[in-house]
Every structure is written in structure tokens, then in C-alpha cells.
């Protein structure tokens, strides 16, 4: 499938990226402009010929057809026999969207309205705890039921107007302990967010929160709400139907921020800002559905991803937001990208003979610069870097900070591309009058190979609408990459085996089951842990 592209890469890999800018139109030509969102992929080895070949993949793999199939509610998540309709959650048009022959929009509007009413009732103190208005909200969930609201709440801290929001995800009791110990149970609202309402971590934490609250609140479930696809499980937990915000099974966990899983976000930023967040995503959806491939931001972002991972063989991807409030974006994208596209069989279940999704990681700039950027600049592996930066920060009185931030972001991608040759290093050393005898030994350590690719996503300002656009952009990018790779991006069977084994091991640790069938290493570790526990 990638033969021609691989040949092109072989021919062109040694040429310098900077030489491509001999074409004065390159910068504009190799970027996608969406007004207040701008994607620049000109600092890569992709040229006209490579781009044309990459665009052929979009045709060949019938991305257009799959896009329409997704939007039409076809069950493209074949292994779970489900439609994939997270776009419906932010559909701001009159268009009806169907799953199993039923228009899903009325129910979505009803649920969003229920969220709005609830948010207002908290803001206006109409819904209160035993001790008065709600001051704190604890969202208990994990994976898609945590990372989306956690990331977005932190991203939109400048828009926060509601109660303080806290997030508990890990089954490690240290996390819930550290959060609850500072809260007043009489003014705290607990949101138990779980699509299945069976996830061990979430249910364990939910029960701990319930018992914590019951010490001071006689009817603790009065201060609990549930966000789930399983009304029977929420009922069994004791949360009445009117405080359950449900969503359909066609919303994948990692795509669920737009609906009830976003309740903590709505409580934090308010109804109007949440609406703008959805509006931003909807604008990206329209662009994705309508724009021609070459001008289509998610498609071009996906093709750059395919180029670097499948063609150039750069198997990791660093996401580097120069925006402290996006510090959770890399973790969010790790789930979105790696749970979606970390597969080894095709849609039809056939073993693949090419690599699928990349390893995604990252940290905000400028912090990363003082940590792992050494490897990015001088290590032996090439890591394509995806920078994000806003033209303006939210703190207008700290413009100086923001300008330094922007300068650093641009400097890093420039340094990656330009590098620093041995002769340039020697020249600099001479100018600084450094000891000539040490030139030889030291100069090589200061050389930057350069010619390393990076992309830039520039936005005017991180606000609810921009964040909505950015998340939707990445969702569609994952979708397009998945279609080109011929995999199902919407299931996650790879997380199941560990869950089953953990259940069995929990029984063994509790002394309810024998470890006899376990392997030598696991048995040894169980014994050692047992010894430590007794010490
Ligand atoms: O174990 C993986 C996973 O199923 C994710 O896909 C999901 O986002 C997370 O667990 C949480 O699941 P739930 O919302 O059902 O608790």
C-alpha cells in the first residue's frame, strides 16, 4: 500500500528541509488555514510529490465513504456492532442523525437540557448539600470518563465560574484520600462517571466516597449523581433515575466529553461556555465533512502522521502544547490515539504487516525543553514534534511571559530543522574565545544534526470554542489514520485481558483462591509482597 511513498522517502530523505523553502510559497502552501486555527506542516520532508501520493491514500482507502458512513450511523464499529456518533452530541444543525433507524437528536437535546438545568440549579444554590450550596464537585471515573473532563477543565481554568472540581481516577487509595481529606462532605457533590458502571477502579472509589459522605450525611446518595449508559447499574448503586445522566452505547468512552461525561466541565465553566465548546467542535465537524482533502485540517494532520510513522519509520509522536493549561492534553491524546489505533489486525481480523498507531507522549513547553528535549535534538531516534501555541494568553497583564513562550516554541521547531553544523559550532567557539585545544573534544558534542520534522498548530487564544475545535480535530485525525490503516479505531479489546487477570489476582491476594496455576515469577512476587506486608 505504501510502496511508492516508501520509494519517494528513500530518494528524498537526505535532502535538507530548509532547502524546500527556496520555494517562497512553501510556508503557505504546506499549511491549512481555518481562521483562528492554523496548521503548519511546512517544516517536514513532505513536498508536492509526496503530498500527492499521500492524498491518493485518502481516495484508495475511501475515507470519504467511511466519513459519511460514520455520520449516517452505520455500524462502523463492527466488533461491537455499534454506530459511532459522538459528532451527534455536538450537532448544532437541524440535520437528523440516525442510529438503528431512530433519530438520536431529540434524546441528545433532552439530556443536554437536563445537564443545563442541573448546572443552573447548582450555580443558583437550588440544588444544595446538607450543609448548603455545593462548593466542591468530585468526578469519579477513569479513562474516557476522566481524561476528557480533567483535561478540559484544566484547559479552561480561565473560564471557571462554578464549584471547585476534583478528579479521582486511580484505584490507588492515596488519590481519593488526598482529595477527600480537604473537602466538606456536606457541601460536596459526587459524580460517578462510568459508561458501564462496572469498572473496578470507579466502583471502588465510588463506594469509598459513599462511605466517607455517609459519616456526616445521613442520605449520602442525595449528593451523588451518575453519568452512565447503564440505568440498571446506577439504580443498584442507589442513585435515582432523575439524577442519572445517560448516554447511548454509540458514544465511545474516549469520545464522550461532549455529552454527560462533560458534566463536571459544564459545572466548572457554566452553560454558555460549554455551548461554545460544542459549537467549536461542530465547526470542525463541518469543515471535516465538507473541505476537500488537501485543505482539510484533520485529513492533512492524519497524512502527516502516516508519513512520519508508516513511511519514515518514526514510531513516536511528541505532542508539545506551549500552554500550561493544556498540560493534560498529551495524556488525553494518549488514550484517544493509542486506545483507538493501537491494533494489530485489520477491520476484517487479518494480521497486519505494517505498523499501526504511534506511541504518543509529551509535556507542555517550556518545561519539556529542560528535560527530554536533549534526546529530541541530539538523540539517535527522530521524534516528529507537534507543537501547539496560542497567539494570546488569558492573562493580559502577563504578555511578556506569553511572548517568551511563543519565542521558545518557534525556536524549538527552527532548531530542530536547522540544526548546528560542526563548522558553525567551531566558529561560535572561536568567537567566544574558548580554548582552541579543547575544540576537537568538545565541538562534536555541540553539533545538532537538524533536519528533524515538526508541525505547528497555532490558535488565537485558548477559549472554549478553540478547545472544542482542537479536540474534534484530533478525533477526526485518529479516524482518518485508522481508515488508512484499515483498522477498527472504535473498540479496545486490548484492555480486557489485564482486567480479567487482575480480578483473579485480587481473589488470590485476598486468600480466596490458590496461586498454584500462576507462573513462577507471579508466584514469587506474590510471596515477596506477602512477606513485606507482614514486616
Ligand atoms: O478499560 C478501558 C476503558 O473501557 C476505556 O475505554 C474507558 O474510557 C474506560 O475504561 C472507562 O470505562 P467506563 O466509563 O465504562 O468506566
Short mmCIF file of N, CA and C in Angstrom, two decimals, residues 172-242:
data_model
loop_
_atom_site.label_atom_id
_atom_site.label_comp_id
_atom_site.label_asym_id
_atom_site.label_seq_id
_atom_site.Cartn_x
_atom_site.Cartn_y
_atom_site.Cartn_z
N UNK A 172 -5.68 3.49 43.36
CA UNK A 172 -4.75 3.76 44.46
C UNK A 172 -5.46 4.69 45.46
N UNK A 173 -5.69 4.17 46.65
CA UNK A 173 -6.45 4.93 47.65
C UNK A 173 -5.83 6.27 47.99
N UNK A 174 -4.57 6.43 47.69
CA UNK A 174 -3.89 7.68 48.01
C UNK A 174 -4.57 8.86 47.32
N UNK A 175 -5.05 8.63 46.10
CA UNK A 175 -5.64 9.76 45.36
C UNK A 175 -6.95 10.22 45.99
N UNK A 176 -7.84 9.29 46.25
CA UNK A 176 -9.13 9.70 46.83
C UNK A 176 -8.92 10.23 48.25
N UNK A 177 -7.99 9.63 48.97
CA UNK A 177 -7.69 10.11 50.33
C UNK A 177 -7.25 11.58 50.27
N UNK A 178 -6.27 11.86 49.41
CA UNK A 178 -5.73 13.22 49.34
C UNK A 178 -6.78 14.25 48.93
N UNK A 179 -7.72 13.82 48.11
CA UNK A 179 -8.75 14.78 47.67
C UNK A 179 -9.83 14.95 48.73
N UNK A 180 -10.36 13.85 49.22
CA UNK A 180 -11.48 13.95 50.17
C UNK A 180 -11.09 14.57 51.50
N UNK A 181 -9.82 14.40 51.88
CA UNK A 181 -9.44 14.87 53.22
C UNK A 181 -9.60 16.39 53.36
N UNK A 182 -9.60 17.10 52.25
CA UNK A 182 -9.74 18.56 52.32
C UNK A 182 -11.16 19.05 52.06
N UNK A 183 -12.10 18.12 51.87
CA UNK A 183 -13.45 18.55 51.47
C UNK A 183 -14.46 18.37 52.60
N UNK A 184 -15.50 19.19 52.51
CA UNK A 184 -16.61 19.09 53.46
C UNK A 184 -17.70 18.23 52.81
N UNK A 185 -17.97 17.03 53.37
CA UNK A 185 -18.96 16.16 52.73
C UNK A 185 -20.33 16.81 52.60
N UNK A 186 -20.62 17.76 53.48
CA UNK A 186 -21.97 18.36 53.46
C UNK A 186 -22.17 19.35 52.32
N UNK A 187 -21.06 19.74 51.68
CA UNK A 187 -21.21 20.68 50.55
C UNK A 187 -20.52 20.14 49.29
N UNK A 188 -20.34 18.82 49.27
CA UNK A 188 -19.66 18.19 48.11
C UNK A 188 -20.66 17.39 47.28
N UNK A 189 -20.50 17.49 45.98
CA UNK A 189 -21.30 16.67 45.05
C UNK A 189 -20.37 15.64 44.43
N UNK A 190 -20.81 14.38 44.42
CA UNK A 190 -20.00 13.32 43.79
C UNK A 190 -20.66 12.94 42.46
N UNK A 191 -19.86 12.98 41.41
CA UNK A 191 -20.35 12.48 40.11
C UNK A 191 -19.66 11.14 39.86
N UNK A 192 -20.44 10.09 39.76
CA UNK A 192 -19.84 8.80 39.40
C UNK A 192 -20.01 8.65 37.89
N UNK A 193 -18.90 8.74 37.18
CA UNK A 193 -18.94 8.74 35.72
C UNK A 193 -18.37 7.43 35.19
N UNK A 194 -19.24 6.62 34.65
CA UNK A 194 -18.78 5.35 34.09
C UNK A 194 -19.80 4.87 33.08
N UNK A 195 -19.36 4.69 31.87
CA UNK A 195 -20.29 4.24 30.83
C UNK A 195 -20.94 2.91 31.25
N UNK A 196 -20.11 1.99 31.70
CA UNK A 196 -20.62 0.65 32.05
C UNK A 196 -21.14 0.58 33.48
N UNK A 197 -20.63 1.43 34.33
CA UNK A 197 -20.92 1.41 35.78
C UNK A 197 -20.49 0.08 36.39
N UNK A 198 -19.43 -0.49 35.84
CA UNK A 198 -18.90 -1.74 36.40
C UNK A 198 -17.39 -1.64 36.61
N UNK A 199 -16.75 -0.59 36.08
CA UNK A 199 -15.29 -0.51 36.11
C UNK A 199 -14.78 -0.55 37.55
N UNK A 200 -13.88 -1.49 37.82
CA UNK A 200 -13.42 -1.75 39.21
C UNK A 200 -12.94 -0.48 39.90
N UNK A 201 -12.07 0.26 39.23
CA UNK A 201 -11.49 1.46 39.85
C UNK A 201 -12.59 2.43 40.27
N UNK A 202 -13.49 2.69 39.33
CA UNK A 202 -14.54 3.69 39.57
C UNK A 202 -15.50 3.22 40.65
N UNK A 203 -15.90 1.96 40.60
CA UNK A 203 -16.87 1.50 41.59
C UNK A 203 -16.25 1.41 42.97
N UNK A 204 -14.97 1.05 43.03
CA UNK A 204 -14.28 1.01 44.33
C UNK A 204 -14.21 2.42 44.91
N UNK A 205 -13.81 3.38 44.09
CA UNK A 205 -13.74 4.77 44.55
C UNK A 205 -15.12 5.32 44.91
N UNK A 206 -16.13 4.94 44.13
CA UNK A 206 -17.48 5.44 44.40
C UNK A 206 -17.96 4.95 45.76
N UNK A 207 -17.69 3.68 46.06
CA UNK A 207 -18.13 3.13 47.37
C UNK A 207 -17.36 3.81 48.51
N UNK A 208 -16.09 4.09 48.29
CA UNK A 208 -15.31 4.77 49.33
C UNK A 208 -15.86 6.18 49.56
N UNK A 209 -16.22 6.86 48.48
CA UNK A 209 -16.79 8.22 48.61
C UNK A 209 -18.14 8.16 49.33
N UNK A 210 -18.90 7.11 49.02
CA UNK A 210 -20.21 6.97 49.66
C UNK A 210 -20.05 6.78 51.18
N UNK A 211 -19.08 5.94 51.54
CA UNK A 211 -18.93 5.71 52.98
C UNK A 211 -18.35 6.95 53.66
N UNK A 212 -17.46 7.68 52.96
CA UNK A 212 -16.92 8.95 53.50
C UNK A 212 -18.07 9.94 53.75
N UNK A 213 -18.97 10.03 52.78
CA UNK A 213 -20.05 11.00 52.92
C UNK A 213 -21.05 10.56 53.98
N UNK A 214 -21.28 9.25 54.06
CA UNK A 214 -22.32 8.77 54.99
C UNK A 214 -21.97 9.07 56.45
N UNK A 215 -20.69 9.34 56.72
CA UNK A 215 -20.32 9.66 58.11
C UNK A 215 -20.95 10.98 58.57
N UNK A 216 -21.22 11.86 57.62
CA UNK A 216 -21.80 13.15 58.02
C UNK A 216 -23.14 13.47 57.36
N UNK A 217 -23.44 12.72 56.32
CA UNK A 217 -24.70 12.99 55.59
C UNK A 217 -25.56 11.73 55.67
N UNK A 218 -26.70 11.78 56.37
CA UNK A 218 -27.50 10.57 56.56
C UNK A 218 -27.97 9.91 55.25
N UNK A 219 -28.32 10.71 54.26
CA UNK A 219 -28.71 10.12 52.96
C UNK A 219 -27.70 10.53 51.90
N UNK A 220 -26.54 9.88 51.91
CA UNK A 220 -25.44 10.36 51.05
C UNK A 220 -25.75 10.36 49.56
N UNK A 221 -26.56 9.39 49.10
CA UNK A 221 -26.80 9.35 47.65
C UNK A 221 -27.55 10.58 47.16
N UNK A 222 -28.13 11.36 48.10
CA UNK A 222 -28.75 12.63 47.69
C UNK A 222 -27.73 13.57 47.07
N UNK A 223 -26.47 13.39 47.43
CA UNK A 223 -25.42 14.26 46.89
C UNK A 223 -24.55 13.51 45.87
N UNK A 224 -25.17 12.48 45.27
CA UNK A 224 -24.49 11.72 44.22
C UNK A 224 -25.28 11.89 42.91
N UNK A 225 -24.58 12.04 41.81
CA UNK A 225 -25.22 11.88 40.51
C UNK A 225 -24.42 10.84 39.72
N UNK A 226 -25.07 10.24 38.75
CA UNK A 226 -24.39 9.23 37.94
C UNK A 226 -24.43 9.64 36.48
N UNK A 227 -23.34 9.32 35.78
CA UNK A 227 -23.29 9.51 34.34
C UNK A 227 -22.98 8.14 33.77
N UNK A 228 -23.93 7.58 33.04
CA UNK A 228 -23.74 6.19 32.63
C UNK A 228 -24.65 5.78 31.49
N UNK A 229 -24.28 4.67 30.89
CA UNK A 229 -25.11 4.05 29.85
C UNK A 229 -25.99 2.95 30.48
N UNK A 230 -25.73 2.65 31.76
CA UNK A 230 -26.45 1.54 32.38
C UNK A 230 -27.34 2.01 33.53
N UNK A 231 -28.60 2.26 33.22
CA UNK A 231 -29.53 2.76 34.23
C UNK A 231 -29.76 1.70 35.31
N UNK A 232 -29.69 0.41 34.93
CA UNK A 232 -29.92 -0.64 35.94
C UNK A 232 -28.78 -0.64 36.97
N UNK A 233 -27.54 -0.47 36.49
CA UNK A 233 -26.42 -0.47 37.44
C UNK A 233 -26.43 0.76 38.34
N UNK A 234 -26.84 1.90 37.80
CA UNK A 234 -26.88 3.12 38.63
C UNK A 234 -27.97 3.00 39.69
N UNK A 235 -29.06 2.32 39.30
CA UNK A 235 -30.17 2.11 40.24
C UNK A 235 -29.71 1.19 41.37
N UNK A 236 -28.99 0.14 40.99
CA UNK A 236 -28.50 -0.81 42.00
C UNK A 236 -27.57 -0.09 42.99
N UNK A 237 -26.87 0.92 42.51
CA UNK A 237 -25.97 1.67 43.40
C UNK A 237 -26.76 2.60 44.33
N UNK A 238 -27.98 2.89 43.95
CA UNK A 238 -28.84 3.73 44.81
C UNK A 238 -29.01 5.16 44.32
N UNK A 239 -28.68 5.39 43.05
CA UNK A 239 -28.85 6.76 42.52
C UNK A 239 -30.16 6.80 41.71
N UNK A 240 -31.12 7.64 42.14
CA UNK A 240 -32.41 7.66 41.45
C UNK A 240 -32.29 8.17 40.01
N UNK A 241 -33.23 7.73 39.18
CA UNK A 241 -33.20 7.99 37.74
C UNK A 241 -33.08 9.49 37.41
N UNK A 242 -33.73 10.35 38.22
CA UNK A 242 -33.70 11.77 37.87
C UNK A 242 -32.30 12.37 38.06
#
